[in-house]
Amino acid sequence: MHHFAYRGGELYCEEVPLKKIAGEVGTPVYVYSRRTIVEHYRRLDEAFSGVPHLVCYSVKANSNLSVLSTLASLGAGADIVSGGELFRVLRAGIPPSRIVFAGVGKTEAEMSSALRAGILMFNVESRQEMHVLNEVAARSGLEAPVALRVNPDVDPETHPYIATGLREAKFGVGMREALELYEEARGLSHLRIRGVHQHIGSQITQVEPFRESVSRLRELVLELKARGLEVEYLNIGGGFGIPYRDEEVPYPSDYAEAIGPLVSELGCTLIMETGRMIVGNAGVLLTRVLYLKETGDKRFVVVDAAMNDLLRPALYHAYHEILPVDEKEGADQVVDVVGPVCETGDFLARERALPGVEPGELLAVMSAGAYGFTMSSNYNSRLRPAEVMVDGDRFAVVRERESYEDLIRGERVWP
Ligand code: LLP
């Protein structure tokens, strides 16, 4: 579901023609539909209304302040993985009492600022980290609320780079080790156990890996409770997948049906760290065709967006649908859509059937709202694109396009 559609032969975001945005803001530009974000959040929230729950939006998917403040206004919490993300979510008005902090490499400085902010809990990923957190909390005279990230060893059947819940992944601790660590945590005076956490992977398009992993987590929670430990929160992580083409994916209600009964009698609040499902289909990357080129038997459409703007195709061979902003019949040209970056891996689509396009025309790279801008870089000293948010018939630039001065900020000419 999203609010990008053709009207009178032109692609719109809600009530705004994408051509108008490209004309005023230039390209490449990310365009987000606020209405889509709101509806996705509400659907997820409502699907789980039968169990006490908190959606901690995963900031890494799209960390623009306008996206965060939109979600804050709906009551969302945040899943963060760095001091930078903490800074953003606080700035956007997400209450600390709804922030959870994950990641295998939290620094003492990051721990300390999150502690002082008063976040809901740290998702601790190793024994050493647990002890360091206890010391940091002791030094500040505070108590650190914690969940242990456990690794339930299930296969989410997704791209290997984004599968995180297998035994060989760097994340979390094994189920057996978890019991020992919880016992150990009990003896640490500046930690307070509050929950159990997992995150098994991303872009998961089946319910089953969740049913299986949450069943395992449930056993662990029951065991911990039997040992007299307090477990108020069961955090199942993120990972709900979205359609990138016309594939069938579960609805929030399907997940709620599978997971709800497993947690309803545990007396825990369910936390979901959903990122992609909320913002993925709420964004497009708008780009302009620069040149057409043929070499041997290959045809290239060279556009002004590149792998530095949207890395997913290059890194994961991820599929993003590409639509001409002027609606066209047929898809009779098989082309590679490539950017200006000096890498053979710089492509947005390979061997893709598209309608014929000409230089100057606009293309929309669809489903780019999650892990799009957040994974962008300045490679080749390219300026990172602008970001625009649309709401109904209004739009605003919510991040300016970078300038050459931005590019060298903080740099010095030797000596
Ligand atoms: N919680 C934790 C601890 C995570 O590591 C992640 C994502 C999430 C939640 C959110 O997962 P989501 O609901 O968005 O699937 N760059 C990759 C995705 C990497 C995901 C990393 N962790 C991509 O472009 O597909």
mmCIF file of N, CA and C in Angstrom, residues 31-117:
data_model
loop_
_atom_site.group_PDB
_atom_site.id
_atom_site.type_symbol
_atom_site.label_atom_id
_atom_site.label_comp_id
_atom_site.label_asym_id
_atom_site.label_seq_id
_atom_site.Cartn_x
_atom_site.Cartn_y
_atom_site.Cartn_z
ATOM 1 N N VAL A 31 11.574 11.348 -2.271
ATOM 2 C CA VAL A 31 10.251 11.906 -1.976
ATOM 3 C C VAL A 31 9.499 10.922 -1.077
ATOM 4 N N TYR A 32 9.032 11.411 0.068
ATOM 5 C CA TYR A 32 8.314 10.557 1.022
ATOM 6 C C TYR A 32 6.858 10.967 1.122
ATOM 7 N N SER A 33 5.977 9.976 1.189
ATOM 8 C CA SER A 33 4.549 10.242 1.383
ATOM 9 C C SER A 33 4.224 10.113 2.871
ATOM 10 N N ARG A 34 3.890 11.240 3.477
ATOM 11 C CA ARG A 34 3.606 11.244 4.909
ATOM 12 C C ARG A 34 2.381 10.383 5.214
ATOM 13 N N ARG A 35 1.385 10.484 4.330
ATOM 14 C CA ARG A 35 0.153 9.718 4.554
ATOM 15 C C ARG A 35 0.441 8.219 4.580
ATOM 16 N N THR A 36 1.339 7.771 3.711
ATOM 17 C CA THR A 36 1.672 6.337 3.678
ATOM 18 C C THR A 36 2.330 5.917 4.988
ATOM 19 N N ILE A 37 3.223 6.747 5.489
ATOM 20 C CA ILE A 37 3.906 6.431 6.747
ATOM 21 C C ILE A 37 2.882 6.313 7.880
ATOM 22 N N VAL A 38 1.975 7.291 7.928
ATOM 23 C CA VAL A 38 0.968 7.304 8.998
ATOM 24 C C VAL A 38 0.085 6.054 8.900
ATOM 25 N N GLU A 39 -0.359 5.738 7.688
ATOM 26 C CA GLU A 39 -1.249 4.582 7.538
ATOM 27 C C GLU A 39 -0.540 3.279 7.881
ATOM 28 N N HIS A 40 0.696 3.137 7.464
ATOM 29 C CA HIS A 40 1.437 1.910 7.796
ATOM 30 C C HIS A 40 1.603 1.765 9.302
ATOM 31 N N TYR A 41 1.960 2.857 9.954
ATOM 32 C CA TYR A 41 2.138 2.788 11.404
ATOM 33 C C TYR A 41 0.821 2.385 12.066
ATOM 34 N N ARG A 42 -0.262 3.039 11.640
ATOM 35 C CA ARG A 42 -1.564 2.761 12.278
ATOM 36 C C ARG A 42 -2.019 1.322 12.060
ATOM 37 N N ARG A 43 -1.785 0.806 10.847
ATOM 38 C CA ARG A 43 -2.192 -0.579 10.581
ATOM 39 C C ARG A 43 -1.470 -1.558 11.490
ATOM 40 N N LEU A 44 -0.195 -1.316 11.673
ATOM 41 C CA LEU A 44 0.600 -2.198 12.526
ATOM 42 C C LEU A 44 0.117 -2.089 13.971
ATOM 43 N N ASP A 45 -0.049 -0.858 14.401
ATOM 44 C CA ASP A 45 -0.472 -0.590 15.768
ATOM 45 C C ASP A 45 -1.840 -1.222 16.045
ATOM 46 N N GLU A 46 -2.760 -1.055 15.098
ATOM 47 C CA GLU A 46 -4.111 -1.589 15.301
ATOM 48 C C GLU A 46 -4.131 -3.116 15.254
ATOM 49 N N ALA A 47 -3.308 -3.703 14.369
ATOM 50 C CA ALA A 47 -3.283 -5.167 14.259
ATOM 51 C C ALA A 47 -2.918 -5.801 15.599
ATOM 52 N N PHE A 48 -2.079 -5.127 16.375
ATOM 53 C CA PHE A 48 -1.622 -5.685 17.649
ATOM 54 C C PHE A 48 -2.386 -5.129 18.841
ATOM 55 N N SER A 49 -3.561 -4.540 18.560
ATOM 56 C CA SER A 49 -4.281 -3.887 19.660
ATOM 57 C C SER A 49 -4.722 -4.880 20.744
ATOM 58 N N GLY A 50 -4.736 -6.179 20.402
ATOM 59 C CA GLY A 50 -5.156 -7.182 21.384
ATOM 60 C C GLY A 50 -4.120 -7.483 22.452
ATOM 61 N N VAL A 51 -2.888 -7.061 22.241
ATOM 62 C CA VAL A 51 -1.848 -7.307 23.261
ATOM 63 C C VAL A 51 -1.164 -5.979 23.618
ATOM 64 N N PRO A 52 -0.753 -5.831 24.870
ATOM 65 C CA PRO A 52 -0.004 -4.615 25.206
ATOM 66 C C PRO A 52 1.266 -4.571 24.354
ATOM 67 N N HIS A 53 1.478 -3.471 23.684
ATOM 68 C CA HIS A 53 2.619 -3.431 22.763
ATOM 69 C C HIS A 53 3.145 -2.020 22.581
ATOM 70 N N LEU A 54 4.361 -1.959 22.049
ATOM 71 C CA LEU A 54 4.995 -0.683 21.734
ATOM 72 C C LEU A 54 5.750 -0.864 20.420
ATOM 73 N N VAL A 55 5.473 0.020 19.457
ATOM 74 C CA VAL A 55 6.239 -0.019 18.207
ATOM 75 C C VAL A 55 7.432 0.917 18.368
ATOM 76 N N CYS A 56 8.626 0.338 18.407
ATOM 77 C CA CYS A 56 9.847 1.151 18.454
ATOM 78 C C CYS A 56 10.390 1.200 17.037
ATOM 79 N N TYR A 57 10.025 2.239 16.322
ATOM 80 C CA TYR A 57 10.415 2.387 14.922
ATOM 81 C C TYR A 57 11.944 2.308 14.780
ATOM 82 N N SER A 58 12.392 1.499 13.835
ATOM 83 C CA SER A 58 13.834 1.302 13.669
ATOM 84 C C SER A 58 14.423 2.445 12.838
ATOM 85 N N VAL A 59 15.144 3.306 13.536
ATOM 86 C CA VAL A 59 15.592 4.579 12.970
ATOM 87 C C VAL A 59 16.543 4.404 11.789
ATOM 88 N N LYS A 60 17.281 3.299 11.774
ATOM 89 C CA LYS A 60 18.248 3.101 10.693
ATOM 90 C C LYS A 60 17.568 3.026 9.325
ATOM 91 N N ALA A 61 16.287 2.685 9.289
ATOM 92 C CA ALA A 61 15.597 2.558 7.999
ATOM 93 C C ALA A 61 15.462 3.917 7.319
ATOM 94 N N ASN A 62 15.085 4.922 8.096
ATOM 95 C CA ASN A 62 14.969 6.286 7.562
ATOM 96 C C ASN A 62 14.973 7.225 8.752
ATOM 97 N N SER A 63 16.035 7.997 8.879
ATOM 98 C CA SER A 63 16.208 8.762 10.114
ATOM 99 C C SER A 63 15.945 10.247 9.925
ATOM 100 N N ASN A 64 15.293 10.614 8.826
ATOM 101 C CA ASN A 64 14.998 12.039 8.625
ATOM 102 C C ASN A 64 14.132 12.568 9.772
ATOM 103 N N LEU A 65 14.471 13.755 10.252
ATOM 104 C CA LEU A 65 13.749 14.321 11.408
ATOM 105 C C LEU A 65 12.245 14.419 11.179
ATOM 106 N N SER A 66 11.829 14.685 9.932
ATOM 107 C CA SER A 66 10.390 14.791 9.662
ATOM 108 C C SER A 66 9.703 13.432 9.721
ATOM 109 N N VAL A 67 10.425 12.396 9.310
ATOM 110 C CA VAL A 67 9.880 11.042 9.435
ATOM 111 C C VAL A 67 9.748 10.708 10.923
ATOM 112 N N LEU A 68 10.801 11.023 11.678
ATOM 113 C CA LEU A 68 10.793 10.707 13.113
ATOM 114 C C LEU A 68 9.723 11.496 13.854
ATOM 115 N N SER A 69 9.564 12.778 13.513
ATOM 116 C CA SER A 69 8.585 13.567 14.262
ATOM 117 C C SER A 69 7.163 13.150 13.887
ATOM 118 N N THR A 70 6.972 12.723 12.638
ATOM 119 C CA THR A 70 5.655 12.194 12.245
ATOM 120 C C THR A 70 5.323 10.977 13.109
ATOM 121 N N LEU A 71 6.283 10.091 13.246
ATOM 122 C CA LEU A 71 6.046 8.880 14.028
ATOM 123 C C LEU A 71 5.903 9.207 15.519
ATOM 124 N N ALA A 72 6.679 10.185 15.975
ATOM 125 C CA ALA A 72 6.558 10.600 17.381
ATOM 126 C C ALA A 72 5.137 11.070 17.656
ATOM 127 N N SER A 73 4.550 11.801 16.708
ATOM 128 C CA SER A 73 3.204 12.345 16.932
ATOM 129 C C SER A 73 2.156 11.237 16.978
ATOM 130 N N LEU A 74 2.506 10.060 16.464
ATOM 131 C CA LEU A 74 1.566 8.935 16.495
ATOM 132 C C LEU A 74 1.771 8.060 17.727
ATOM 133 N N GLY A 75 2.785 8.382 18.513
ATOM 134 C CA GLY A 75 3.018 7.613 19.741
ATOM 135 C C GLY A 75 4.098 6.558 19.607
ATOM 136 N N ALA A 76 4.837 6.588 18.507
ATOM 137 C CA ALA A 76 5.869 5.569 18.311
ATOM 138 C C ALA A 76 7.055 5.785 19.248
ATOM 139 N N GLY A 77 7.740 4.699 19.548
ATOM 140 C CA GLY A 77 9.027 4.762 20.212
ATOM 141 C C GLY A 77 10.102 4.598 19.146
ATOM 142 N N ALA A 78 11.351 4.352 19.578
ATOM 143 C CA ALA A 78 12.437 4.217 18.607
ATOM 144 C C ALA A 78 13.397 3.116 19.003
ATOM 145 N N ASP A 79 13.892 2.425 17.972
ATOM 146 C CA ASP A 79 14.979 1.462 18.130
ATOM 147 C C ASP A 79 16.207 2.133 17.543
ATOM 148 N N ILE A 80 17.217 2.349 18.387
ATOM 149 C CA ILE A 80 18.423 3.055 17.938
ATOM 150 C C ILE A 80 19.647 2.153 18.054
ATOM 151 N N VAL A 81 20.693 2.504 17.323
ATOM 152 C CA VAL A 81 21.940 1.724 17.386
ATOM 153 C C VAL A 81 23.178 2.595 17.536
ATOM 154 N N SER A 82 22.986 3.879 17.808
ATOM 155 C CA SER A 82 24.175 4.732 17.950
ATOM 156 C C SER A 82 23.820 6.006 18.697
ATOM 157 N N GLY A 83 24.875 6.703 19.143
ATOM 158 C CA GLY A 83 24.678 8.003 19.775
ATOM 159 C C GLY A 83 24.047 8.985 18.796
ATOM 160 N N GLY A 84 24.393 8.857 17.533
ATOM 161 C CA GLY A 84 23.827 9.742 16.516
ATOM 162 C C GLY A 84 22.325 9.545 16.383
ATOM 163 N N GLU A 85 21.903 8.293 16.407
ATOM 164 C CA GLU A 85 20.458 8.040 16.326
ATOM 165 C C GLU A 85 19.753 8.520 17.596
ATOM 166 N N LEU A 86 20.427 8.408 18.742
ATOM 167 C CA LEU A 86 19.841 8.922 19.989
ATOM 168 C C LEU A 86 19.610 10.431 19.869
ATOM 169 N N PHE A 87 20.619 11.123 19.364
ATOM 170 C CA PHE A 87 20.538 12.570 19.172
ATOM 171 C C PHE A 87 19.352 12.920 18.273
ATOM 172 N N ARG A 88 19.211 12.204 17.184
ATOM 173 C CA ARG A 88 18.110 12.470 16.259
ATOM 174 C C ARG A 88 16.737 12.257 16.899
ATOM 175 N N VAL A 89 16.565 11.103 17.570
ATOM 176 C CA VAL A 89 15.216 10.801 18.068
ATOM 177 C C VAL A 89 14.814 11.752 19.189
ATOM 178 N N LEU A 90 15.795 12.162 20.002
ATOM 179 C CA LEU A 90 15.463 13.122 21.061
ATOM 180 C C LEU A 90 15.084 14.454 20.425
ATOM 181 N N ARG A 91 15.847 14.852 19.407
ATOM 182 C CA ARG A 91 15.562 16.091 18.703
ATOM 183 C C ARG A 91 14.161 16.053 18.071
ATOM 184 N N ALA A 92 13.761 14.874 17.600
ATOM 185 C CA ALA A 92 12.457 14.743 16.926
ATOM 186 C C ALA A 92 11.306 14.598 17.910
ATOM 187 N N GLY A 93 11.608 14.514 19.192
ATOM 188 C CA GLY A 93 10.534 14.490 20.182
ATOM 189 C C GLY A 93 10.027 13.116 20.572
ATOM 190 N N ILE A 94 10.834 12.080 20.331
ATOM 191 C CA ILE A 94 10.433 10.743 20.805
ATOM 192 C C ILE A 94 10.823 10.634 22.279
ATOM 193 N N PRO A 95 9.871 10.299 23.152
ATOM 194 C CA PRO A 95 10.195 10.272 24.587
ATOM 195 C C PRO A 95 11.225 9.187 24.913
ATOM 196 N N PRO A 96 12.209 9.520 25.763
ATOM 197 C CA PRO A 96 13.227 8.531 26.150
ATOM 198 C C PRO A 96 12.605 7.238 26.681
ATOM 199 N N SER A 97 11.466 7.356 27.325
ATOM 200 C CA SER A 97 10.831 6.160 27.896
ATOM 201 C C SER A 97 10.336 5.196 26.829
ATOM 202 N N ARG A 98 10.500 5.557 25.550
ATOM 203 C CA ARG A 98 10.109 4.651 24.464
ATOM 204 C C ARG A 98 11.291 4.308 23.562
ATOM 205 N N ILE A 99 12.501 4.496 24.085
ATOM 206 C CA ILE A 99 13.680 4.246 23.241
ATOM 207 C C ILE A 99 14.414 2.991 23.694
ATOM 208 N N VAL A 100 14.695 2.104 22.748
ATOM 209 C CA VAL A 100 15.531 0.932 23.042
ATOM 210 C C VAL A 100 16.810 1.032 22.219
ATOM 211 N N PHE A 101 17.908 0.558 22.788
ATOM 212 C CA PHE A 101 19.237 0.765 22.205
ATOM 213 C C PHE A 101 19.903 -0.589 21.965
ATOM 214 N N ALA A 102 20.070 -0.970 20.685
ATOM 215 C CA ALA A 102 20.698 -2.243 20.318
ATOM 216 C C ALA A 102 22.083 -2.003 19.717
ATOM 217 N N GLY A 103 22.754 -3.083 19.340
ATOM 218 C CA GLY A 103 24.041 -2.962 18.643
ATOM 219 C C GLY A 103 25.155 -3.668 19.389
ATOM 220 N N VAL A 104 26.045 -4.346 18.640
ATOM 221 C CA VAL A 104 27.106 -5.141 19.284
ATOM 222 C C VAL A 104 28.273 -4.296 19.775
ATOM 223 N N GLY A 105 28.321 -3.021 19.373
ATOM 224 C CA GLY A 105 29.522 -2.251 19.719
ATOM 225 C C GLY A 105 29.229 -0.901 20.339
ATOM 226 N N LYS A 106 28.363 -0.886 21.349
ATOM 227 C CA LYS A 106 28.069 0.398 21.998
ATOM 228 C C LYS A 106 29.308 0.884 22.756
ATOM 229 N N THR A 107 29.650 2.149 22.608
ATOM 230 C CA THR A 107 30.799 2.673 23.343
ATOM 231 C C THR A 107 30.339 3.163 24.720
ATOM 232 N N GLU A 108 31.303 3.367 25.616
ATOM 233 C CA GLU A 108 30.941 3.855 26.952
ATOM 234 C C GLU A 108 30.270 5.213 26.860
ATOM 235 N N ALA A 109 30.755 6.051 25.940
ATOM 236 C CA ALA A 109 30.167 7.386 25.795
ATOM 237 C C ALA A 109 28.700 7.272 25.353
ATOM 238 N N GLU A 110 28.441 6.351 24.449
ATOM 239 C CA GLU A 110 27.059 6.170 23.987
ATOM 240 C C GLU A 110 26.175 5.634 25.115
ATOM 241 N N MET A 111 26.727 4.679 25.864
ATOM 242 C CA MET A 111 25.960 4.118 26.985
ATOM 243 C C MET A 111 25.609 5.222 27.967
ATOM 244 N N SER A 112 26.618 6.035 28.265
ATOM 245 C CA SER A 112 26.438 7.056 29.267
ATOM 246 C C SER A 112 25.395 8.093 28.835
ATOM 247 N N SER A 113 25.412 8.510 27.563
ATOM 248 C CA SER A 113 24.412 9.511 27.183
ATOM 249 C C SER A 113 23.012 8.900 27.138
ATOM 250 N N ALA A 114 22.901 7.640 26.745
ATOM 251 C CA ALA A 114 21.576 7.008 26.726
ATOM 252 C C ALA A 114 21.048 6.824 28.155
ATOM 253 N N LEU A 115 21.956 6.478 29.071
ATOM 254 C CA LEU A 115 21.577 6.323 30.480
ATOM 255 C C LEU A 115 21.060 7.641 31.050
ATOM 256 N N ARG A 116 21.831 8.689 30.779
ATOM 257 C CA ARG A 116 21.435 10.004 31.303
ATOM 258 C C ARG A 116 20.122 10.464 30.698
ATOM 259 N N ALA A 117 19.885 10.096 29.427
ATOM 260 C CA ALA A 117 18.615 10.487 28.789
ATOM 261 C C ALA A 117 17.448 9.730 29.421
#
